[in-house]
PDB file of C-alpha atoms in Angstrom:
ATOM      1  CA  UNK A   1     110.931 105.348 102.979  1.00 84.00           C
ATOM      2  CA  UNK A   2     111.415 102.705 105.273  1.00 92.00           C
ATOM      3  CA  UNK A   3     112.772  98.739 104.255  1.00 93.00           C
ATOM      4  CA  UNK A   4     109.585  97.425 105.806  1.00 94.00           C
ATOM      5  CA  UNK A   5     106.840 100.217 103.832  1.00 94.00           C
ATOM      6  CA  UNK A   6     108.995  98.989 100.820  1.00 92.00           C
ATOM      7  CA  UNK A   7     108.334  95.224 100.822  1.00 94.00           C
ATOM      8  CA  UNK A   8     104.702  96.088 102.378  1.00 95.00           C
ATOM      9  CA  UNK A   9     104.159  97.845  99.244  1.00 93.00           C
ATOM     10  CA  UNK A  10     106.152  95.394  97.086  1.00 92.00           C
ATOM     11  CA  UNK A  11     103.858  93.016  98.117  1.00 94.00           C
ATOM     12  CA  UNK A  12     100.439  94.494  97.917  1.00 93.00           C
ATOM     13  CA  UNK A  13     101.164  95.559  94.323  1.00 90.00           C
ATOM     14  CA  UNK A  14     101.380  92.077  93.615  1.00 91.00           C
ATOM     15  CA  UNK A  15      98.958  90.803  95.051  1.00 92.00           C
ATOM     16  CA  UNK A  16      96.702  93.712  93.861  1.00 89.00           C
ATOM     17  CA  UNK A  17      97.789  92.533  90.196  1.00 84.00           C
ATOM     18  CA  UNK A  18      96.910  89.224  91.115  1.00 86.00           C
ATOM     19  CA  UNK A  19      93.562  90.118  92.398  1.00 86.00           C
ATOM     20  CA  UNK A  20      92.420  93.785  92.712  1.00 82.00           C
ATOM     21  CA  UNK A  21      91.869  95.872  95.169  1.00 83.00           C
ATOM     22  CA  UNK A  22      88.797  93.830  96.197  1.00 84.00           C
ATOM     23  CA  UNK A  23      90.286  91.178  96.328  1.00 88.00           C
ATOM     24  CA  UNK A  24      93.226  91.887  98.162  1.00 91.00           C
ATOM     25  CA  UNK A  25      93.294  91.241 101.973  1.00 96.00           C
ATOM     26  CA  UNK A  26      96.432  92.770 104.793  1.00 97.00           C
ATOM     27  CA  UNK A  27      96.574  89.071 106.351  1.00 97.00           C
ATOM     28  CA  UNK A  28      97.888  88.365 102.690  1.00 97.00           C
ATOM     29  CA  UNK A  29     100.039  90.880 102.600  1.00 97.00           C
ATOM     30  CA  UNK A  30     101.489  90.141 105.972  1.00 97.00           C
ATOM     31  CA  UNK A  31     101.538  86.510 105.362  1.00 97.00           C
ATOM     32  CA  UNK A  32     104.377  87.565 101.810  1.00 96.00           C
ATOM     33  CA  UNK A  33     106.146  90.310 103.937  1.00 96.00           C
ATOM     34  CA  UNK A  34     106.470  87.760 106.528  1.00 96.00           C
ATOM     35  CA  UNK A  35     105.123  90.180 109.439  1.00 97.00           C
ATOM     36  CA  UNK A  36     102.046  90.816 111.652  1.00 97.00           C
ATOM     37  CA  UNK A  37      99.148  91.711 110.425  1.00 96.00           C
ATOM     38  CA  UNK A  38      98.911  94.359 113.028  1.00 97.00           C
ATOM     39  CA  UNK A  39     102.044  95.478 111.334  1.00 97.00           C
ATOM     40  CA  UNK A  40     100.803  95.988 108.061  1.00 97.00           C
ATOM     41  CA  UNK A  41      97.214  98.149 109.759  1.00 97.00           C
ATOM     42  CA  UNK A  42     100.083 100.415 111.572  1.00 97.00           C
ATOM     43  CA  UNK A  43     102.340 100.995 108.513  1.00 96.00           C
ATOM     44  CA  UNK A  44      99.366 101.863 106.964  1.00 96.00           C
ATOM     45  CA  UNK A  45      96.010 102.653 108.816  1.00 96.00           C
ATOM     46  CA  UNK A  46      93.359 100.473 107.087  1.00 95.00           C
ATOM     47  CA  UNK A  47      93.188  98.353 103.245  1.00 92.00           C
ATOM     48  CA  UNK A  48      92.219 101.832 101.807  1.00 87.00           C
ATOM     49  CA  UNK A  49      95.143 103.667 102.471  1.00 91.00           C
ATOM     50  CA  UNK A  50      97.869 100.695 101.756  1.00 93.00           C
ATOM     51  CA  UNK A  51      96.228 100.727  97.959  1.00 87.00           C
ATOM     52  CA  UNK A  52      96.609 104.649  98.253  1.00 84.00           C
ATOM     53  CA  UNK A  53     100.288 103.898  98.895  1.00 88.00           C
ATOM     54  CA  UNK A  54     100.704 100.802  96.233  1.00 88.00           C
ATOM     55  CA  UNK A  55      98.611 103.778  93.789  1.00 83.00           C
ATOM     56  CA  UNK A  56     101.086 106.725  95.082  1.00 82.00           C
ATOM     57  CA  UNK A  57     103.882 105.063  94.339  1.00 86.00           C
ATOM     58  CA  UNK A  58     103.124 103.331  91.422  1.00 84.00           C
ATOM     59  CA  UNK A  59     102.216 107.059  89.640  1.00 84.00           C
ATOM     60  CA  UNK A  60     105.229 108.484  91.522  1.00 87.00           C
ATOM     61  CA  UNK A  61     107.547 105.781  88.895  1.00 87.00           C
ATOM     62  CA  UNK A  62     105.606 106.438  85.794  1.00 87.00           C
ATOM     63  CA  UNK A  63     105.652 110.446  86.028  1.00 93.00           C
ATOM     64  CA  UNK A  64     109.466 110.295  87.667  1.00 94.00           C
ATOM     65  CA  UNK A  65     110.287 108.078  84.845  1.00 94.00           C
ATOM     66  CA  UNK A  66     109.153 110.705  82.171  1.00 95.00           C
ATOM     67  CA  UNK A  67     110.144 113.171  83.249  1.00 96.00           C
ATOM     68  CA  UNK A  68     113.707 111.842  83.361  1.00 97.00           C
ATOM     69  CA  UNK A  69     113.363 111.333  79.292  1.00 97.00           C
ATOM     70  CA  UNK A  70     111.065 115.147  79.068  1.00 96.00           C
ATOM     71  CA  UNK A  71     114.711 116.394  80.386  1.00 95.00           C
ATOM     72  CA  UNK A  72     117.333 114.121  78.805  1.00 95.00           C
ATOM     73  CA  UNK A  73     116.304 114.587  75.187  1.00 93.00           C
ATOM     74  CA  UNK A  74     117.726 117.836  73.441  1.00 90.00           C
ATOM     75  CA  UNK A  75     114.364 118.647  71.665  1.00 93.00           C
ATOM     76  CA  UNK A  76     111.532 119.277  73.944  1.00 94.00           C
ATOM     77  CA  UNK A  77     109.171 117.474  71.069  1.00 94.00           C
ATOM     78  CA  UNK A  78     111.441 114.554  70.830  1.00 95.00           C
ATOM     79  CA  UNK A  79     111.528 115.083  74.810  1.00 96.00           C
ATOM     80  CA  UNK A  80     107.437 113.934  74.680  1.00 96.00           C
ATOM     81  CA  UNK A  81     108.113 111.350  72.032  1.00 96.00           C
ATOM     82  CA  UNK A  82     110.826 109.618  74.663  1.00 97.00           C
ATOM     83  CA  UNK A  83     108.634 110.128  77.925  1.00 96.00           C
ATOM     84  CA  UNK A  84     105.302 109.114  75.911  1.00 95.00           C
ATOM     85  CA  UNK A  85     107.292 105.794  74.925  1.00 95.00           C
ATOM     86  CA  UNK A  86     108.231 105.290  78.475  1.00 94.00           C
ATOM     87  CA  UNK A  87     105.293 105.289  80.088  1.00 91.00           C
ATOM     88  CA  UNK A  88     104.170 102.665  77.392  1.00 90.00           C
ATOM     89  CA  UNK A  89     106.843 101.139  77.867  1.00 91.00           C
ATOM     90  CA  UNK A  90     106.309 100.577  81.492  1.00 88.00           C
ATOM     91  CA  UNK A  91     102.566 100.190  81.319  1.00 84.00           C
ATOM     92  CA  UNK A  92     103.205  96.115  79.685  1.00 84.00           C
ATOM     93  CA  UNK A  93     106.505  95.473  81.531  1.00 87.00           C
ATOM     94  CA  UNK A  94     104.581  96.562  85.207  1.00 84.00           C
ATOM     95  CA  UNK A  95     102.408  93.667  86.381  1.00 79.00           C
ATOM     96  CA  UNK A  96     100.437  96.235  87.857  1.00 80.00           C
ATOM     97  CA  UNK A  97     100.102  98.886  85.601  1.00 77.00           C
ATOM     98  CA  UNK A  98      99.485  95.834  83.049  1.00 72.00           C
ATOM     99  CA  UNK A  99      96.783  94.501  85.325  1.00 70.00           C
ATOM    100  CA  UNK A 100      94.699  98.086  85.878  1.00 69.00           C
ATOM    101  CA  UNK A 101      95.412  99.104  82.223  1.00 69.00           C
ATOM    102  CA  UNK A 102      93.876  96.053  81.031  1.00 63.00           C
ATOM    103  CA  UNK A 103      91.475  95.692  83.515  1.00 61.00           C
ATOM    104  CA  UNK A 104      92.078  92.019  84.051  1.00 65.00           C
ATOM    105  CA  UNK A 105      91.808  90.897  87.909  1.00 64.00           C
ATOM    106  CA  UNK A 106      91.669  94.789  88.501  1.00 64.00           C
ATOM    107  CA  UNK A 107      88.635  96.002  87.591  1.00 66.00           C
ATOM    108  CA  UNK A 108      87.902  97.881  90.855  1.00 67.00           C
ATOM    109  CA  UNK A 109      90.737  99.357  90.381  1.00 69.00           C
ATOM    110  CA  UNK A 110      90.619 101.418  86.688  1.00 68.00           C
ATOM    111  CA  UNK A 111      88.118 104.420  88.582  1.00 71.00           C
ATOM    112  CA  UNK A 112      91.668 105.294  90.107  1.00 69.00           C
ATOM    113  CA  UNK A 113      92.486 106.297  86.509  1.00 71.00           C
ATOM    114  CA  UNK A 114      89.467 107.197  85.073  1.00 73.00           C
ATOM    115  CA  UNK A 115      86.186 108.696  87.447  1.00 75.00           C
ATOM    116  CA  UNK A 116      88.280 109.348  90.042  1.00 73.00           C
ATOM    117  CA  UNK A 117      91.531 109.828  87.664  1.00 75.00           C
ATOM    118  CA  UNK A 118      91.817 113.601  88.921  1.00 84.00           C
ATOM    119  CA  UNK A 119      94.727 113.141  91.199  1.00 84.00           C
ATOM    120  CA  UNK A 120      97.008 111.280  88.467  1.00 85.00           C
ATOM    121  CA  UNK A 121      96.077 113.620  85.661  1.00 89.00           C
ATOM    122  CA  UNK A 122      96.845 116.439  87.762  1.00 92.00           C
ATOM    123  CA  UNK A 123     100.243 115.149  88.538  1.00 92.00           C
ATOM    124  CA  UNK A 124     100.860 114.070  84.722  1.00 93.00           C
ATOM    125  CA  UNK A 125      99.697 116.992  83.560  1.00 96.00           C
ATOM    126  CA  UNK A 126     102.037 119.018  85.678  1.00 97.00           C
ATOM    127  CA  UNK A 127     105.013 117.156  84.829  1.00 97.00           C
ATOM    128  CA  UNK A 128     104.075 117.926  81.099  1.00 97.00           C
ATOM    129  CA  UNK A 129     104.023 121.182  81.936  1.00 97.00           C
ATOM    130  CA  UNK A 130     107.073 121.876  83.142  1.00 97.00           C
ATOM    131  CA  UNK A 131     108.440 120.778  80.046  1.00 97.00           C
ATOM    132  CA  UNK A 132     106.227 122.893  78.382  1.00 97.00           C
ATOM    133  CA  UNK A 133     107.040 125.792  80.375  1.00 96.00           C
ATOM    134  CA  UNK A 134     110.683 125.358  80.216  1.00 95.00           C
ATOM    135  CA  UNK A 135     111.104 125.536  75.973  1.00 95.00           C
ATOM    136  CA  UNK A 136     108.621 127.542  75.290  1.00 96.00           C
ATOM    137  CA  UNK A 137     108.781 130.032  78.653  1.00 95.00           C
ATOM    138  CA  UNK A 138     106.409 132.688  76.465  1.00 95.00           C
ATOM    139  CA  UNK A 139     103.477 130.376  76.237  1.00 96.00           C
ATOM    140  CA  UNK A 140     100.581 131.784  77.582  1.00 97.00           C
ATOM    141  CA  UNK A 141      99.581 130.263  81.020  1.00 97.00           C
ATOM    142  CA  UNK A 142      96.700 128.646  79.732  1.00 97.00           C
ATOM    143  CA  UNK A 143      98.308 127.237  76.039  1.00 97.00           C
ATOM    144  CA  UNK A 144     100.882 125.539  78.815  1.00 97.00           C
ATOM    145  CA  UNK A 145      97.907 123.551  80.931  1.00 97.00           C
ATOM    146  CA  UNK A 146      96.036 122.882  76.948  1.00 97.00           C
ATOM    147  CA  UNK A 147      99.584 121.450  75.684  1.00 97.00           C
ATOM    148  CA  UNK A 148      99.568 119.492  78.803  1.00 97.00           C
ATOM    149  CA  UNK A 149      96.710 118.411  79.897  1.00 97.00           C
ATOM    150  CA  UNK A 150      96.175 116.834  76.072  1.00 97.00           C
ATOM    151  CA  UNK A 151      99.233 115.465  76.334  1.00 97.00           C
ATOM    152  CA  UNK A 152      98.804 113.225  80.010  1.00 95.00           C
ATOM    153  CA  UNK A 153      94.698 112.473  78.798  1.00 93.00           C
ATOM    154  CA  UNK A 154      95.833 111.524  75.155  1.00 94.00           C
ATOM    155  CA  UNK A 155      98.759 109.162  76.992  1.00 92.00           C
ATOM    156  CA  UNK A 156      96.125 108.131  79.713  1.00 88.00           C
ATOM    157  CA  UNK A 157      93.845 107.438  77.044  1.00 89.00           C
ATOM    158  CA  UNK A 158      95.840 104.631  74.766  1.00 89.00           C
ATOM    159  CA  UNK A 159      97.463 103.749  78.406  1.00 84.00           C
ATOM    160  CA  UNK A 160      93.969 102.128  78.707  1.00 82.00           C
ATOM    161  CA  UNK A 161      92.782 101.476  75.630  1.00 84.00           C
ATOM    162  CA  UNK A 162      95.508  99.977  73.410  1.00 77.00           C
ATOM    163  CA  UNK A 163      95.834 100.402  69.295  1.00 82.00           C
ATOM    164  CA  UNK A 164      96.770  98.095  66.883  1.00 86.00           C
ATOM    165  CA  UNK A 165      99.790 100.410  66.000  1.00 89.00           C
ATOM    166  CA  UNK A 166     101.691 102.437  67.858  1.00 90.00           C
ATOM    167  CA  UNK A 167     100.274 105.794  69.180  1.00 94.00           C
ATOM    168  CA  UNK A 168     103.558 107.516  70.492  1.00 95.00           C
ATOM    169  CA  UNK A 169     103.658 109.201  66.400  1.00 95.00           C
ATOM    170  CA  UNK A 170      99.983 110.332  66.541  1.00 95.00           C
ATOM    171  CA  UNK A 171     100.162 112.082  70.038  1.00 95.00           C
ATOM    172  CA  UNK A 172     103.160 113.469  69.449  1.00 96.00           C
ATOM    173  CA  UNK A 173     102.015 114.915  65.762  1.00 95.00           C
ATOM    174  CA  UNK A 174      98.843 116.300  68.099  1.00 96.00           C
ATOM    175  CA  UNK A 175     100.473 118.269  70.814  1.00 96.00           C
ATOM    176  CA  UNK A 176     103.173 119.553  68.597  1.00 94.00           C
ATOM    177  CA  UNK A 177     101.002 121.180  66.664  1.00 95.00           C
ATOM    178  CA  UNK A 178      99.273 122.844  69.390  1.00 95.00           C
ATOM    179  CA  UNK A 179     103.000 124.449  70.069  1.00 95.00           C
ATOM    180  CA  UNK A 180     105.186 127.381  68.315  1.00 92.00           C
ATOM    181  CA  UNK A 181     107.696 125.664  65.909  1.00 84.00           C
ATOM    182  CA  UNK A 182     110.629 127.205  67.649  1.00 74.00           C
ATOM    183  CA  UNK A 183     111.418 126.475  70.894  1.00 77.00           C
ATOM    184  CA  UNK A 184     113.420 128.795  73.175  1.00 66.00           C
ATOM    185  CA  UNK A 185     116.072 127.795  74.540  1.00 63.00           C
ATOM    186  CA  UNK A 186     115.627 125.940  77.370  1.00 61.00           C
ATOM    187  CA  UNK A 187     115.994 126.228  80.801  1.00 59.00           C
ATOM    188  CA  UNK A 188     118.005 123.873  83.089  1.00 61.00           C
ATOM    189  CA  UNK A 189     116.037 121.512  84.504  1.00 61.00           C
ATOM    190  CA  UNK A 190     115.588 121.581  88.851  1.00 62.00           C
ATOM    191  CA  UNK A 191     118.465 119.106  89.795  1.00 62.00           C
ATOM    192  CA  UNK A 192     116.511 115.951  91.879  1.00 58.00           C
TER     193      UNK A 192
END
């Protein structure tokens, strides 16, 4: 990713957090980045692709961080706990995520996580599935998918509808109940 692309995505994310995708104007992104409007169009083609790219970058930040926490913990269930904690904490700290998850100024972006959320759900499910396969290699594929998708769906649900208590232990308890009690020795995580 070029410095220009990174800069445009950063400014677009700030504006999306403030105004949502309906209120986002390419001319405002260009002004914040101190480039011409045509430069933004040259980089992304149109506003919808710009919004999609910002979304992909944000999803990537979440999932990269979750994956790092999954791999870092020696016990796989504690890895799930650390990954979920990271996602919830990042959602609180990140202005765009906070805006999207709360609907404040970004109601029009909620479908990217709900009714049109399949791409995000699929990516998150795969991150958790990789973790489960690494620690429980004998687990049937259907059970791996069930555990991974349940983890992703519960995590996303708590991001979208916060509770009055910390949900991480509850989500981990549900997911752990779907897993064999003793994981196999883990295969090393792939180098990134």
